[in-house]
């Protein structure tokens, strides 16, 4: 009847174990490969770092040697310069003492510069402080200006030579210059120093190609040492280190590689391996994976790490075959696979035994559950008792009856639950059969009471709807009145603001009227002053008129006296006539002025009178404005006292409106509640009928169960 669940679980567990083992092997293989590659990479990087440290020590030794050699060479040049200048000083002293002329002294210095040699055919030269050549072993340079001459590298050394010799008192220059009687240029250190007594620049120099040659020899020795050291270093089985420079020349080849290693092609890019490694090193990266073709034609994958040593322009790199990296991983995977297969077989056997022990109680209780589903409780109890007798469930039942449940697992709790369910379900079905009849009678009585309650709820719902309609009308009226009070309050506030603004405007008008009154008073006083000045002008005009009359009389008397004098008074007679004419003109002008002054007095008097009237009108206007301001201030005060009352009334209307709205809402809710109650009662009647039907059906269903009655 039942398929064995223990067999199916065993198959499932076996499949899971096999899948997990395979997944573990795949994951382990991938992880180990990555770990081996990472480990090999760390080893290669650490080995390259050791080589870089050795290169750094070699470079530092070369730098120290070059520095000391250059320092010694510079000191030797300076010592030679001091000796040469002391000889020049001797010539100068002979000139100063009068033993030789200045020309003879200079010629002696020139001959000394042309003929003196030291070290490796090194020489002296003499220039002016403008860099005109005076003495040089190469006679063709004498007489030329060398301020713009360049060395073989295009370096125009003239300005620096003048600065170091004349301004700094002496200094060194580095040039690339041919030796005497040679065309090839070589590096040279030149020392120049100013000779102020004759305004000369004296210089000498020494070639340093021997120092560079010595440095190159030491580099070759360093390469030999690196080749010897790298031959002792091995990465994996056949992996080696090698060195190449910026010119892609292999300085130290990998041990065991051919002579044409520098021509090895990276099949991934088509470039030479040295070219790709140089790009990786320049970018500051470490790793390069590539493919190469061996001499036998087979394509192999390899891995290299590279680092650039900038001071020497060298690259330290490694090369390792990828199959040598993966070989330990493959061996380990094979061993792990064999161990995993043995563990798998043992695990499947143990799991099958354990699952069978666990599934036997489940098999028994599943048979019990099958009989319960058919409604045969008596057969289910028999099967449970048989399983208990066989021993599958005895431990659980005994522990349950004695109360020892501390070591129960899920299966034990399932057995316990089935046992309890059988007992409970047997008594429950018996009780349900007895209670069915009682529920049927109670349902009939409950239906009658609900019908009576439904009629009362209908009456209450009708009354509630009428009351709700009245409440909505009250709420609407209250809201309209509240809106009216809001508008009244707004109008009162606006009226108060306008009245306040009117008071401020009247205050401004009052100040303007005061200023106008003050201005009219000032104009009145100025017109009064003009009137008095005009009166003074009238008196002056009168005086002028009297003076003109006197002058006229005097001129008449003078004319009479001139007539009496005869020909001696003719000139005076002419003057008297001219004076009389002038007096007549003055009298006429005085009349005109008097007329104008009279008109001006009349106009000023009229202006004074009009201005006096205007000043009085302004004063009346000021008084009226003050009275009007007091009246409007009273209106403002009344409006401002009225606004809080409007607000108080508005607040009361708002509260009344809200209360009416709340009453209306409550009545609506009450009406809805009444309707819902009615609907609920109808639903309850339906449910009561369904309950009666369900009880009948339940009695039919329970009748199927075969129970044991106590």
Tab-separated table of C-alpha atoms in Angstrom, residues 68-383:
chain	number	residue	atom	x	y	z
A	68	UNK	CA	83.788	60.192	-6.362
A	69	UNK	CA	85.524	59.953	-9.753
A	70	UNK	CA	83.903	63.165	-10.970
A	71	UNK	CA	84.665	64.879	-7.665
A	72	UNK	CA	88.330	63.854	-7.859
A	73	UNK	CA	88.539	64.918	-11.495
A	74	UNK	CA	86.984	68.312	-10.703
A	75	UNK	CA	89.394	68.851	-7.828
A	76	UNK	CA	92.340	67.946	-10.058
A	77	UNK	CA	91.155	70.431	-12.688
A	78	UNK	CA	90.778	73.146	-10.064
A	79	UNK	CA	94.269	72.441	-8.672
A	80	UNK	CA	95.727	72.675	-12.170
A	81	UNK	CA	93.876	75.987	-12.635
A	82	UNK	CA	95.336	77.354	-9.399
A	83	UNK	CA	98.879	76.471	-10.545
A	84	UNK	CA	98.300	78.043	-13.959
A	85	UNK	CA	96.900	81.263	-12.473
A	86	UNK	CA	99.849	81.491	-10.067
A	87	UNK	CA	102.143	81.470	-13.130
A	88	UNK	CA	100.028	84.196	-14.760
A	89	UNK	CA	100.316	86.195	-11.533
A	90	UNK	CA	104.088	85.899	-11.857
A	91	UNK	CA	104.003	87.496	-15.292
A	92	UNK	CA	101.738	90.212	-13.950
A	93	UNK	CA	104.134	90.965	-11.080
A	94	UNK	CA	107.046	91.261	-13.527
A	95	UNK	CA	104.961	93.749	-15.490
A	96	UNK	CA	104.075	95.736	-12.371
A	97	UNK	CA	107.693	95.815	-11.217
A	98	UNK	CA	108.697	97.264	-14.578
A	99	UNK	CA	110.923	94.369	-15.613
A	100	UNK	CA	108.794	93.665	-18.690
A	101	UNK	CA	106.070	95.518	-20.508
A	102	UNK	CA	102.396	94.663	-20.245
A	103	UNK	CA	102.389	93.382	-23.802
A	104	UNK	CA	105.319	91.086	-23.058
A	105	UNK	CA	103.633	89.815	-19.909
A	106	UNK	CA	100.410	89.005	-21.824
A	107	UNK	CA	102.318	87.339	-24.667
A	108	UNK	CA	104.088	85.155	-22.116
A	109	UNK	CA	100.700	84.166	-20.652
A	110	UNK	CA	99.388	83.375	-24.156
A	111	UNK	CA	102.392	81.132	-24.912
A	112	UNK	CA	101.934	79.345	-21.589
A	113	UNK	CA	98.252	78.623	-22.400
A	114	UNK	CA	99.051	77.362	-25.911
A	115	UNK	CA	101.820	75.003	-24.813
A	116	UNK	CA	100.818	73.679	-21.372
A	117	UNK	CA	99.446	70.092	-21.236
A	118	UNK	CA	98.504	67.824	-18.337
A	119	UNK	CA	96.683	64.533	-17.631
A	120	UNK	CA	95.332	63.097	-20.898
A	121	UNK	CA	96.508	65.910	-23.221
A	122	UNK	CA	94.263	68.418	-21.398
A	123	UNK	CA	94.971	72.134	-21.954
A	124	UNK	CA	94.232	75.775	-20.913
A	125	UNK	CA	92.617	78.660	-22.791
A	126	UNK	CA	92.261	82.416	-22.266
A	127	UNK	CA	89.222	84.493	-23.308
A	128	UNK	CA	88.221	88.082	-22.679
A	129	UNK	CA	85.277	88.685	-20.391
A	130	UNK	CA	83.216	89.065	-23.617
A	131	UNK	CA	84.361	85.597	-24.730
A	132	UNK	CA	86.781	86.757	-27.431
A	133	UNK	CA	89.418	84.018	-27.767
A	134	UNK	CA	92.966	85.297	-26.920
A	135	UNK	CA	94.929	82.069	-26.525
A	136	UNK	CA	93.962	78.487	-27.368
A	137	UNK	CA	95.901	75.372	-28.444
A	138	UNK	CA	93.670	75.346	-31.538
A	139	UNK	CA	95.043	78.523	-33.106
A	140	UNK	CA	92.138	78.756	-35.529
A	141	UNK	CA	89.842	79.732	-32.628
A	142	UNK	CA	91.957	82.748	-31.611
A	143	UNK	CA	90.441	86.069	-32.504
A	144	UNK	CA	86.918	84.652	-32.679
A	145	UNK	CA	84.011	85.525	-30.387
A	146	UNK	CA	82.709	82.281	-28.818
A	147	UNK	CA	79.690	83.689	-26.971
A	148	UNK	CA	77.262	81.896	-29.320
A	149	UNK	CA	79.253	78.733	-30.019
A	150	UNK	CA	77.474	75.426	-29.194
A	151	UNK	CA	78.893	72.066	-28.206
A	152	UNK	CA	78.074	68.801	-30.012
A	153	UNK	CA	74.750	68.505	-28.118
A	154	UNK	CA	73.662	72.024	-29.137
A	155	UNK	CA	74.445	73.586	-25.740
A	156	UNK	CA	75.323	77.323	-26.055
A	157	UNK	CA	77.701	77.562	-23.123
A	158	UNK	CA	78.757	81.231	-23.543
A	159	UNK	CA	76.295	82.927	-21.095
A	160	UNK	CA	76.885	80.283	-18.409
A	161	UNK	CA	80.656	80.591	-18.817
A	162	UNK	CA	80.529	84.379	-18.328
A	163	UNK	CA	78.201	84.064	-15.334
A	164	UNK	CA	80.266	81.429	-13.527
A	165	UNK	CA	83.666	83.030	-14.259
A	166	UNK	CA	82.915	86.734	-13.828
A	167	UNK	CA	79.939	86.915	-11.485
A	168	UNK	CA	80.385	83.812	-9.346
A	169	UNK	CA	84.198	83.850	-9.220
A	170	UNK	CA	84.575	80.423	-10.827
A	171	UNK	CA	82.546	77.348	-11.700
A	172	UNK	CA	82.209	74.101	-13.676
A	173	UNK	CA	80.545	73.396	-17.018
A	174	UNK	CA	79.826	70.042	-18.654
A	175	UNK	CA	80.334	69.988	-22.421
A	176	UNK	CA	80.588	67.476	-25.231
A	177	UNK	CA	83.707	68.628	-27.099
A	178	UNK	CA	86.277	67.000	-29.416
A	179	UNK	CA	89.826	66.425	-28.244
A	180	UNK	CA	92.717	68.266	-29.800
A	181	UNK	CA	93.305	67.123	-33.384
A	182	UNK	CA	90.211	64.861	-33.231
A	183	UNK	CA	86.709	65.128	-34.666
A	184	UNK	CA	84.777	62.806	-32.348
A	185	UNK	CA	83.228	64.568	-29.357
A	186	UNK	CA	83.507	63.278	-25.796
A	187	UNK	CA	82.086	64.403	-22.461
A	188	UNK	CA	84.270	66.986	-20.756
A	189	UNK	CA	84.291	68.954	-17.494
A	190	UNK	CA	85.445	72.575	-17.909
A	191	UNK	CA	86.469	74.883	-15.072
A	192	UNK	CA	86.482	78.642	-15.760
A	193	UNK	CA	87.628	81.499	-13.529
A	194	UNK	CA	87.768	85.227	-14.034
A	195	UNK	CA	91.127	87.071	-13.996
A	196	UNK	CA	90.094	90.615	-13.089
A	197	UNK	CA	93.574	92.185	-13.449
A	198	UNK	CA	93.402	91.923	-17.234
A	199	UNK	CA	89.622	91.244	-17.553
A	200	UNK	CA	90.211	87.696	-18.747
A	201	UNK	CA	88.353	84.413	-18.418
A	202	UNK	CA	90.819	81.555	-17.926
A	203	UNK	CA	89.591	78.009	-18.394
A	204	UNK	CA	90.710	74.424	-18.513
A	205	UNK	CA	89.040	71.053	-18.650
A	206	UNK	CA	89.425	67.308	-18.568
A	207	UNK	CA	87.665	64.617	-20.566
A	208	UNK	CA	85.685	62.100	-18.495
A	209	UNK	CA	85.056	59.388	-21.079
A	210	UNK	CA	87.485	57.200	-19.145
A	211	UNK	CA	85.219	57.493	-16.086
A	212	UNK	CA	82.180	56.495	-18.139
A	213	UNK	CA	84.128	53.617	-19.653
A	214	UNK	CA	85.024	52.444	-16.156
A	215	UNK	CA	81.366	52.698	-15.150
A	216	UNK	CA	80.384	50.611	-18.183
A	217	UNK	CA	82.950	47.972	-17.210
A	218	UNK	CA	81.459	47.844	-13.746
A	219	UNK	CA	77.993	47.492	-15.323
A	220	UNK	CA	79.265	44.485	-17.275
A	221	UNK	CA	80.622	43.057	-14.048
A	222	UNK	CA	77.228	43.650	-12.444
A	223	UNK	CA	75.532	41.807	-15.344
A	224	UNK	CA	77.910	38.872	-14.857
A	225	UNK	CA	77.081	38.767	-11.167
A	226	UNK	CA	73.341	38.914	-11.933
A	227	UNK	CA	73.686	36.120	-14.504
A	228	UNK	CA	75.510	34.013	-11.941
A	229	UNK	CA	72.935	34.728	-9.240
A	230	UNK	CA	69.951	34.116	-11.537
A	231	UNK	CA	71.332	30.726	-12.546
A	232	UNK	CA	70.802	29.609	-8.935
A	233	UNK	CA	67.164	30.785	-8.792
A	234	UNK	CA	64.372	28.495	-10.009
A	235	UNK	CA	60.622	29.158	-10.231
A	236	UNK	CA	58.493	25.953	-10.337
A	237	UNK	CA	60.590	23.364	-12.262
A	238	UNK	CA	62.058	25.276	-15.191
A	239	UNK	CA	61.037	28.893	-14.526
A	240	UNK	CA	63.881	31.442	-14.570
A	241	UNK	CA	64.669	35.153	-14.229
A	242	UNK	CA	66.174	37.376	-16.932
A	243	UNK	CA	67.086	41.052	-17.539
A	244	UNK	CA	66.685	43.307	-20.599
A	245	UNK	CA	67.133	47.059	-21.140
A	246	UNK	CA	65.192	49.891	-22.786
A	247	UNK	CA	66.764	49.037	-26.156
A	248	UNK	CA	65.138	45.552	-25.861
A	249	UNK	CA	68.560	43.930	-25.539
A	250	UNK	CA	68.602	40.862	-23.297
A	251	UNK	CA	71.408	41.396	-20.767
A	252	UNK	CA	70.809	38.209	-18.743
A	253	UNK	CA	69.023	35.423	-20.616
A	254	UNK	CA	66.898	32.796	-18.850
A	255	UNK	CA	68.966	29.734	-18.106
A	256	UNK	CA	68.422	27.144	-20.829
A	257	UNK	CA	66.992	29.576	-23.415
A	258	UNK	CA	68.361	29.864	-26.934
A	259	UNK	CA	70.503	32.624	-28.378
A	260	UNK	CA	67.497	34.188	-30.097
A	261	UNK	CA	65.418	34.539	-26.932
A	262	UNK	CA	65.011	38.286	-27.579
A	263	UNK	CA	63.182	37.389	-30.839
A	264	UNK	CA	60.579	35.182	-29.149
A	265	UNK	CA	57.091	36.082	-30.441
A	266	UNK	CA	54.036	36.395	-28.201
A	267	UNK	CA	51.366	34.575	-30.216
A	268	UNK	CA	48.583	36.489	-28.399
A	269	UNK	CA	49.716	39.870	-29.782
A	270	UNK	CA	52.150	39.128	-32.606
A	271	UNK	CA	54.802	41.311	-30.935
A	272	UNK	CA	58.053	40.140	-29.486
A	273	UNK	CA	57.865	39.008	-25.884
A	274	UNK	CA	60.438	41.656	-24.871
A	275	UNK	CA	58.266	44.372	-26.460
A	276	UNK	CA	55.141	43.324	-24.505
A	277	UNK	CA	57.079	42.917	-21.247
A	278	UNK	CA	58.527	46.400	-21.682
A	279	UNK	CA	55.019	47.863	-22.091
A	280	UNK	CA	53.822	46.045	-18.953
A	281	UNK	CA	56.836	47.241	-16.967
A	282	UNK	CA	56.429	50.841	-18.155
A	283	UNK	CA	52.770	50.853	-17.059
A	284	UNK	CA	53.779	49.696	-13.573
A	285	UNK	CA	51.905	46.397	-13.929
A	286	UNK	CA	53.326	43.005	-12.984
A	287	UNK	CA	51.821	40.098	-14.884
A	288	UNK	CA	51.768	39.020	-18.533
A	289	UNK	CA	50.188	35.749	-19.750
A	290	UNK	CA	51.260	34.753	-23.247
A	291	UNK	CA	51.717	31.875	-25.684
A	292	UNK	CA	54.950	30.961	-27.486
A	293	UNK	CA	55.966	28.307	-29.961
A	294	UNK	CA	58.743	25.999	-28.858
A	295	UNK	CA	61.496	24.760	-31.173
A	296	UNK	CA	59.614	21.488	-31.688
A	297	UNK	CA	56.568	23.468	-32.948
A	298	UNK	CA	54.347	22.944	-29.880
A	299	UNK	CA	52.486	25.982	-28.537
A	300	UNK	CA	52.790	26.420	-24.757
A	301	UNK	CA	51.300	28.903	-22.335
A	302	UNK	CA	53.664	30.785	-20.064
A	303	UNK	CA	53.432	33.441	-17.390
A	304	UNK	CA	55.841	36.307	-16.734
A	305	UNK	CA	56.193	38.996	-14.108
A	306	UNK	CA	58.262	42.116	-14.823
A	307	UNK	CA	59.476	45.220	-12.987
A	308	UNK	CA	61.253	48.310	-14.342
A	309	UNK	CA	64.406	49.605	-12.640
A	310	UNK	CA	64.425	53.227	-13.822
A	311	UNK	CA	67.926	54.340	-12.672
A	312	UNK	CA	69.605	51.863	-15.053
A	313	UNK	CA	66.769	51.552	-17.557
A	314	UNK	CA	66.705	47.772	-16.986
A	315	UNK	CA	63.778	45.364	-16.617
A	316	UNK	CA	63.844	42.322	-14.321
A	317	UNK	CA	61.401	39.622	-15.484
A	318	UNK	CA	60.468	35.995	-14.832
A	319	UNK	CA	59.084	33.259	-17.092
A	320	UNK	CA	57.282	30.093	-15.925
A	321	UNK	CA	55.319	27.458	-17.951
A	322	UNK	CA	51.650	27.380	-16.949
A	323	UNK	CA	51.521	23.555	-16.976
A	324	UNK	CA	54.152	23.490	-14.219
A	325	UNK	CA	51.882	25.729	-12.131
A	326	UNK	CA	48.826	23.519	-12.737
A	327	UNK	CA	50.616	20.151	-12.267
A	328	UNK	CA	50.462	20.121	-8.404
A	329	UNK	CA	46.794	21.105	-8.603
A	330	UNK	CA	45.919	18.158	-10.854
A	331	UNK	CA	47.705	15.668	-8.565
A	332	UNK	CA	45.928	17.059	-5.536
A	333	UNK	CA	42.525	16.909	-7.283
A	334	UNK	CA	43.025	13.226	-8.211
A	335	UNK	CA	43.905	12.320	-4.633
A	336	UNK	CA	41.023	14.319	-3.240
A	337	UNK	CA	38.613	12.681	-5.733
A	338	UNK	CA	39.608	9.146	-4.614
A	339	UNK	CA	39.216	10.065	-0.945
A	340	UNK	CA	35.855	11.703	-1.642
A	341	UNK	CA	34.575	8.562	-3.452
A	342	UNK	CA	35.434	6.336	-0.474
A	343	UNK	CA	33.799	8.783	1.936
A	344	UNK	CA	30.727	8.876	-0.347
A	345	UNK	CA	30.183	5.116	-0.195
A	346	UNK	CA	30.519	5.060	3.587
A	347	UNK	CA	28.192	8.024	3.935
A	348	UNK	CA	25.462	6.445	1.789
A	349	UNK	CA	25.521	3.223	3.877
A	350	UNK	CA	25.296	5.068	7.188
A	351	UNK	CA	22.549	7.358	5.883
A	352	UNK	CA	20.449	4.434	4.648
A	353	UNK	CA	20.638	2.704	8.053
A	354	UNK	CA	19.788	5.880	9.972
A	355	UNK	CA	16.966	6.892	7.648
A	356	UNK	CA	15.388	3.412	7.868
A	357	UNK	CA	15.388	3.608	11.664
A	358	UNK	CA	13.841	7.068	11.503
A	359	UNK	CA	11.228	6.256	8.844
A	360	UNK	CA	9.722	3.084	10.454
A	361	UNK	CA	7.660	5.098	13.018
A	362	UNK	CA	6.596	7.462	10.233
A	363	UNK	CA	5.411	4.465	8.169
A	364	UNK	CA	3.301	3.218	11.079
A	365	UNK	CA	1.697	6.573	11.884
A	366	UNK	CA	1.011	7.143	8.177
A	367	UNK	CA	-1.137	3.961	8.174
A	368	UNK	CA	-2.967	5.288	11.241
A	369	UNK	CA	-3.570	8.618	9.459
A	370	UNK	CA	-4.913	6.750	6.422
A	371	UNK	CA	-7.607	4.977	8.506
A	372	UNK	CA	-8.468	8.273	10.249
A	373	UNK	CA	-8.988	9.919	6.825
A	374	UNK	CA	-11.480	7.138	6.008
A	375	UNK	CA	-13.358	7.804	9.274
A	376	UNK	CA	-12.556	4.374	10.745
A	377	UNK	CA	-11.254	5.431	14.173
A	378	UNK	CA	-11.584	1.917	15.578
A	379	UNK	CA	-9.270	0.442	12.897
A	380	UNK	CA	-6.818	3.327	13.361
A	381	UNK	CA	-6.530	2.571	17.099
A	382	UNK	CA	-5.942	-1.081	16.330
A	383	UNK	CA	-3.089	-0.295	13.897
